[in-house]
Every structure is written in C-alpha cells, then in structure tokens.
Amino acid sequence: MPDPADIAAFRFGFGLPRRAGQGETPAALLAALAGPDAGLRLWPAPGQDRVQALARAADRLQREMRKNPGDEARRQSYRQALAAVAALAEQQMLLTLARALDAPDSLRERLVWFWADHFTTVARQRTQAALPGALVDHALRPQVAGRFDAMLRAAVLHPAMLVYLDQSASVGPNSQAAKGAKGRRPGLNENLARELVELHTLGVGAGYGQADVRQMAELLTGLSVDKAGGQVFLPGRAEPGAEHVLGRDYGGEGMAPILAALDDLARRPETARHLARKLAVHFLADTPDAALIDRMAAAYLAQETELLPMYEVLLADPAALAAPMRKARRPQEFLVAALRALGIDGAALLALPAKEVQRGIRLPLVAMAQPWQTPRGPDGWPEAAEDWITPQGLAARIGWAMAAPSRLLPGGLPDPRAFADTALGSLAGETLRLAVSRAETRRDGVALVLAAPEFNRR
Amino acid sequence: MADLNRRLFLRGGAATLLGCSAAAHPWLTTVTLASGRAALGDNRLVVVILRGAMDGLDVVQPLGDPLLARYRPTLGVETGAQTLTGYFGLHPALAGLLPLWQAGEVGFVHATSTPYRDKRSHFDGQDILEAGTGRDVPEPEVRDGWLNRLLQAVPGIEAETAYAIGREALPLLAGAARARSWTPELRLTLSPQSRRLLEAVYHDDPLFHEAGMAALELSAEFVPGKMAPVAPGKGKQAEIDRLAGFATDRLLGETRIAAFSLAGWDTHRQQAGALAPNLAQLERLILQLRAGLGDVWGQTTVLAMTEFGRTVAENGTRGTDHGTGGAMVMAGGALKGGRVLGRWPGLEEAALYDRRDLMPTSDVRGWAAWAMRGLYGLERGVLEGAVFPGLEMGDDPRLLR
C-alpha cells in the first residue's frame, strides 16, 4: 500500500528521499509554506538590479557594435557582455534546480514553478536571457504564499512581462507621443491586454469580448520600460480619457487606474475559479472535482485573494493524498526527482562542468519537449500526461535514465534494489521490484527505476 | 499475423517475466509495420499546423486593393511582393515557391478560417483547428483530432499509416485510431534484456505501455542521420531538413499521412523581420518534400493551416494583432494549384469582420475535407459528420488534378 507521506512527497514535492525537516502531512506542508523561504536562504537569487544592469550593458554594446560595423574591439566587448548575461541565466537555472533539490519546503518550490508557468515569459533576445528568471525570483517567489493581487501587480509590471508581451512598445493612438511622432505614428499593441485577461486572470471561458481587450490595451498605455530596463509609466504614451473594462470605468492619471483594474481583475469570481482549476489540475488530476474548485475559489474570494487558504482547501481534499497517481511529472520535475534520488544535491549540481550541464540537463530537456524557459507561447507548458508521455518524450526519459546516472556518479551506481526503495519508497510496484532484480547491470537496474511509470507519475 | 502475436505477447508481458522466460520472443526480432496502402491507396497527405496565427494578408497580399497600403504602411506593398495574379502578390520570402506556383504545384486559399470567432485566443483557436469541431467555442468532450477521425473512418488502418512528427504531442492526430508519433533525432540503445524488462514494467499502465512500446519499436528501427535527401542546412533549416527527411522517408514507405507543426507566427511587433524567417522555413519544407519525394510528389498534397488570421490594419508596433480570416497554403504534385481560391471579401471597412479583421468567407475544414475526398474517396456524409461535425462542404472546388 502506498504510504500517504510518499504520495505527498511525489504530488506536492520532488519525490524521495525527503530532506531533513521536510513535512509529511498537509498540515506540515502548509506550515512550512507559511514560514520563511528555506530554498531562497539556501540558494539566494541574483538581484533584479544585477540582471537589469547586465542586460542594459549588453543592449548598449550591441547598439554600438551595429553603429560601427567592422570594429573588432566593439564586437568583442559585446560578445563578452552577452556571455555575462548567458552565464547569469545559466546560474539562475542551476539555482532554481538546486532549490528544488535541497529545500525542505518542496511545496514552495513546486508552487514557484506553477506560478512561473502561469505568468510565462520568454526572453525575446539573448541580451534579455536573464529577465524571465528575474521575474520568477523577484515578482512571483515572494508572493507564492501571499496574495494573488500583489503577485498579479508584480508580474504584469515586471520588465520581463512588459517586453515579452509587447507592452513596452504600445502607445495610445491619441496620446501626445502618437500625435507628436514624426513619420509613422506609433499606436496600440493588444498583446499584454489580451493575455492578462485570457491567461493571467479571468480565463478564456469568461464573459469578456474584443471591446474589453481593446479598452484594457488602451488602459495599459503608458506602462513601459525605461532606458535602464526597469518598469516606468510614460504619461505621454497614455491614451487620454477613461476606459471601460468589464463593466467598470477607469479614469484618472498615471498608474492608479491601471492598478485599480488589476486589483479588480484579481477579485473577479472568474479569476478565482480559473486559478483554482489550474491549481487542482496541476497538482491532482486533469479533470478535478468541480466541488473542490468551488470550495477553493470561495476560500480565495473570502480572504482578499490570499493564496494559502486556497492551497489549504486543495491539500485537505481526500483526493490530495489518495492513489492512483494520474499526472505525469513534467521533464524538469523528472530531472530534479532523478537527481534527488541519485543523491545529487544542489552543491554537486552547481559544481558540474558546463559541458555536463549542457549534456545532462539542457539538451535532455529539449528532447523531453520542455526546453528550459522556452514554452511555445504565453500559455506555458501543457498539463495532460498524454502531452508528455509520448513515444518520443518517453524515449528521451529512458535515454537519460540509461546514460546520465553513471556519468553523474563516477564513484559508482547504487544497488538497483536499494535504489528502488530510495527513489520510490512504498510506491514501487511488485513488477518493478522484480524487474529491477533481474536487470543485467546496475546501470540497467537504476535506469528501470527512473524510467518506470511509478517514477514518472505523481 | 506477426503483429497479432506481438500484441498477445505484450498482454502477457508480466507473466512472461515472472515465468523467467529468457527466450527471444517475436517482438524483439520482428518489427511489423503493416501497410496503409490497402486502406488509403497511394495518395499522400501532409498537414502542417502553423502555430501562432500566420498573417494571411502578408503572405498572399491583395496588391490590387489600394486600401492595403493605407492599412499597412510598413507591410504588404513595402515588402516587395512577387506577382501571383493580377490582384494578389506573394511575400518575397516565399519567392522560391514561384516556379511551383507556375507549374500548378502551389496554391492558396484566402479569407478562410475555422468556425472560431471573437475571443481570438491562440490556444482555443489551435484546439478548434486541430479538433476540427464546428462550433465557435472549444468542445472539451471532443478529445481527438480530425486527422485521427479520418483514420477511424477508414477500415484497415495500421499505425504506420499516419505519423505525427516532432518532439511535442500533436492533438491533430490524437485519438482512438492507431498512429505513430516520433521525432527523427532520437537515439536509444538498449540491450534485449532491458527492453524486455521495460516492457514488463510498462505493461499495466496503458499510457506508458502505448508510448513505451512505440518508443522501443521506433528507436530500434531508425538510426538518426540515415536519411538526408537534400543538401543539409544550418540551425532552424537543419531542423526543417530533419523533419522533411523523416517525413519523406516514411511517405516513400507505407505511410500515407504525415503531420507536424511549425511555431512562431505570432507577429505582434516588427512583423517585417519576424515573418520572413518563418516563411523561409515553410518554403524550405515544401521544397525539401518535393525534392525528397521524387515521383511520389505527384501523389502528394500538402496543406498548411493556421488558427486564425491577423488584423487587417498594422498595429502601433509595426506588427499585427489577432484577427479572424486568414490564408491556407497548399502544395503538392497532386494539387491543381496556380490559383488563389476562396471568395475575396474586400478590405473596405464595412466588409471586414468586426470592422478590423479579414472577413472569413469559407470554413478551412471544407478545403481539407475536399482534399481528403479527392485523395481517399471518402464519402461526403463521413466528412461532414464523423470527421468534421457540422461542416457543410458546399460545391466541389476541384482542388486536385
């Protein structure tokens, strides 16, 4: 019989073995979430300022290089700046994985990943490669156990979002900037407005129309990114007059009406249900219980968009710790769980040579259809197990399970029978245990455990 | 028969394992790929999903309408389009297709769309495009794709008949009918014993069983790098070449239907720079398929379709926002091309959808249905019912030669 504590470790964390102090019950998981951020204390994140400064330097050197074609020294400076950005982005990735490997409050790390997916951003240019990571570290992470209205503000106003969804270039058609423009007149770009309503808050099934999207786009004008790469409000770009979004008027100057609209969106019942459903789908099952979603949404709305009460309802549901495991671990979760089971901790991960990071992490993620931080669009990664456990996706997992462990553990692989216990505890089925005992080599036995359905489901 | 044996063996996989049978069994030595020929004949269909909403107005440009330049000061006319007809021009990044156009091997449908309207969400739009459903909202109860329902409607289909190619799952071909799913660059070397043990371990989980067995089978069959029909390209081009090479290899064998997706068509900003590389990929794909398929090109039809079109007017950032009516790109030696099909609605404001988008004048499913009727002789009732529920195919556009 599966031990509920093992189910909790799989479903709300990165599997086994548990870290010292890691909670085994819903109450313990929630208590850890309400406490200090253990993962960040172990592996602090590079600051927003540093990310922005490196991006700005690279952008400036790129412009200079383009103005002076053939200038080898400038080209070299640009390359160096770009390499510094890439190194920072690589560090962000490794720190993200290190926190997932080491933090006793695994649920927080899983939630950070969940919200990073909800507020997906992708770097459009190489100079901006570290921006999406900064959004996760500095806009989302502080709020995962806090309030959604605060997270929404932080995410939507973050430069990574403003650039990714083109807000940084949107201009009110009747604004001073549009009227004063020489040559072609700049104008509106609807991208952020649409995804804000469709993906971040109400959800596509909600009752809004093109007019709401358009009005929201006009309302967001002025919101942009300054020369230093930070968020800014440019009054000259703002569309004059009040906007009418979802039945409400937003007038006034500056950021106030934008913030008011974001706060209102966060408090809509459609938003509550959209978020509740996404959480339940992510953690429990592709078709979650409708009554559970109602209860989660009600808890969120009753407490001013607080997220903990919603998580509490989710974890208290009888389905939370019940078998069977219906979801598939996404490739990133698979890799972290595999490294954890193999006994590789954050420090060992960060000490890996760059070549091994490429060979053991980045390329396998591509092959498993989850290239790091580059989902196909702002809707993020798919949820259904069928989307990940395809012939090609599973072949990539089997391939990793066969090849990577012996490279990562040059001192030798564990006994596969003991490894099944370490990695799966009470979740290892009889067929798997028997198969593992019949493997011809340690390598094959360890690979069987990692490639097994028990290890790939949660 | 061999396939039947294999299935029986797999059903007893765990028992075989427990019984310590180390003997080689049929499935290790025999990879049976049954023929799609009997069921579908010799014609080939390639479906390409263009994710992100391709701007049909920039691909097939209505140069004959003076309004175009007013709506699109930096796109359209400015891109230096190649003349197709007296009225339409082709985006210069597709200029390599002009000889095919002249030979009747490339054609277009303009002002077409799925039944999806108004919300203009990529994700719902793609779901509806791939599900092939008839309402303007996604129907969650429809979990299979229209290309799979085509297979369901034809008796005697084998898995090898249809391939979804690429790293990501393709909803277009998902469903009850057997179809293969693979990506050409995978490599997996396993000992016979490991294969046997994996089979046993996957036996009782249907999802892992299905994916696992296909993975073991396909990885044993294909050695990456074996197929390289035409001069290899670099970067994205190389990826297209791998896709085209794999598709060609399959289509020259027993496979009759191949499907995949190309992403990156969402051009909200600086469209002139953003669209051209995507079109170059699409062009390369078509040219590589043509080169690789040789004589079989004459029996091949390629349909490239997208979730919706984009706004008629350029937006404030030299791009375009989500729209409605769009274009479909068709190619193949079986095609009666050299035409821009579809009723052209015009660009006057009153003729636009919602006063902003190109008015759709046809259902994109109808063109696909006529292509499938021409290629495989499917009955109209099946196409309008099982494959594309709610579709009215209308008059025969005689898409094929």
XYZ file of C-alpha atoms in Angstrom, chain A residues 124 162-163 166-171 184-191 194-195 198-199 203-210 213-214 286-287 325 328 366-369 376-379 381 384-396 398-399 402 431-432 434-436 438-440 443-444 447-448 451-454 456-457, chain B residues 14 17-20 51 73-74 116 118-124 126 138 143 164-171 180-183 185-194 197-198 200-202 204-216 218-219 261 263-264 266 268-269 311 314-319 321-322 354 356:
156
model
C 12.974 37.539 -26.958
C 6.284 44.225 -20.455
C 8.860 43.293 -23.060
C 4.998 43.941 -26.294
C 3.563 46.392 -23.785
C 6.843 48.298 -23.841
C 6.051 49.421 -27.405
C 2.319 50.117 -27.100
C 1.268 53.740 -27.448
C 4.838 56.914 -38.939
C 2.553 57.221 -35.992
C 3.012 54.640 -33.256
C -0.066 53.021 -31.749
C -1.663 50.287 -29.730
C -0.497 46.708 -29.249
C -3.106 44.379 -27.716
C -0.849 41.525 -26.724
C -5.424 40.015 -24.113
C -3.195 37.581 -22.225
C -7.317 35.354 -21.009
C -4.403 33.686 -19.240
C -9.599 32.663 -18.250
C -10.735 32.298 -21.837
C -14.133 30.852 -20.927
C -15.170 34.018 -19.080
C -17.606 36.555 -20.461
C -15.398 39.225 -21.975
C -15.187 40.472 -25.528
C -12.879 42.144 -28.008
C -9.467 43.638 -24.650
C -9.184 46.841 -26.657
C -6.588 16.579 -15.417
C -10.307 16.571 -14.623
C -1.108 8.860 -9.409
C 2.941 12.813 -15.266
C 14.850 19.773 -25.204
C 14.478 16.103 -26.127
C 11.780 15.618 -23.469
C 9.883 18.590 -25.010
C 5.813 27.766 -27.242
C 3.638 30.649 -26.076
C 2.456 32.644 -23.073
C 0.095 29.826 -22.068
C 3.547 24.137 -20.646
C -2.041 16.422 -19.612
C 0.015 13.284 -19.034
C -0.582 12.407 -22.696
C 1.261 15.545 -23.741
C 4.464 14.367 -22.059
C 4.373 10.591 -22.170
C 4.629 10.329 -25.931
C 6.868 7.763 -27.652
C 9.489 10.418 -28.273
C 9.181 12.016 -24.829
C 9.393 8.691 -23.034
C 12.296 7.564 -25.219
C 14.171 10.683 -24.133
C 14.652 6.256 -20.929
C 17.731 7.529 -22.738
C 20.366 4.866 -19.139
C 6.518 -5.934 -11.081
C 9.051 -3.140 -10.950
C 11.106 -7.920 -9.706
C 12.241 -6.378 -12.981
C 14.913 -4.387 -11.163
C 16.593 -9.123 -12.941
C 18.468 -6.287 -14.606
C 21.773 -7.388 -16.103
C 23.148 0.753 -14.883
C 20.167 -1.036 -16.401
C 17.511 3.120 -15.404
C 14.477 0.872 -14.972
C 12.008 5.082 -16.460
C 9.206 3.293 -14.609
C 5.643 4.632 -14.528
C 5.869 4.815 -10.733
C 7.255 9.326 -13.822
C 3.811 9.791 -12.349
C 4.480 -9.502 -16.842
C 8.744 -12.056 -16.920
C 7.633 -13.842 -13.786
C 7.972 -17.134 -15.611
C 11.632 -16.270 -16.236
C 1.005 27.857 -34.619
C 2.172 51.303 -44.289
C 5.234 49.164 -43.463
C -13.764 30.038 -34.121
C -14.276 36.701 -31.369
C -12.133 35.609 -28.411
C -9.065 35.388 -30.649
C -7.143 33.166 -28.246
C -4.281 31.249 -29.885
C -4.803 28.349 -27.615
C -8.540 27.914 -28.135
C -5.459 25.890 -32.179
C -13.849 24.584 -27.846
C -10.669 14.889 -27.359
C 2.859 12.803 -36.101
C 6.405 14.113 -36.368
C 8.165 16.328 -33.835
C 9.046 16.492 -30.153
C 5.685 17.704 -28.934
C 2.389 15.858 -28.863
C 0.143 16.742 -31.816
C -3.577 16.882 -30.915
C 2.717 6.794 -34.921
C 4.431 9.644 -33.205
C 8.182 10.151 -33.427
C 10.912 12.699 -33.815
C 16.755 12.860 -33.930
C 16.158 10.318 -31.152
C 18.667 7.649 -30.346
C 18.112 4.875 -27.830
C 20.333 1.856 -27.468
C 19.077 -0.854 -25.154
C 20.069 -4.424 -24.503
C 17.458 -7.098 -25.270
C 17.060 -7.797 -21.574
C 16.471 -4.118 -20.789
C 12.173 -5.586 -18.541
C 10.870 -2.210 -19.673
C 7.084 -5.680 -18.235
C 7.338 -2.508 -16.191
C 5.099 -0.583 -18.613
C -0.028 -2.361 -16.603
C -0.067 1.400 -17.234
C -1.866 1.932 -20.569
C -0.305 5.324 -21.280
C 3.244 4.142 -20.598
C 2.576 0.871 -22.320
C 1.491 2.526 -25.544
C 4.211 5.174 -25.572
C 6.864 2.751 -24.350
C 6.197 0.064 -26.911
C 6.211 2.598 -29.727
C 9.422 4.113 -28.386
C 11.175 0.758 -28.206
C 10.781 3.040 -33.402
C 14.135 3.557 -31.733
C 3.546 21.826 -36.578
C 5.515 27.554 -34.399
C 6.437 31.224 -34.243
C 2.648 35.440 -33.738
C 2.704 41.493 -32.868
C 5.805 43.568 -33.386
C -5.792 42.312 -38.091
C -0.976 47.202 -38.851
C -0.885 47.898 -35.124
C 1.150 50.584 -33.395
C 4.287 48.475 -33.297
C 4.665 47.555 -36.981
C 3.049 44.224 -36.366
C -2.785 41.652 -33.662
C -5.020 38.585 -33.549
C -15.846 43.278 -36.596
C -10.987 45.032 -38.028
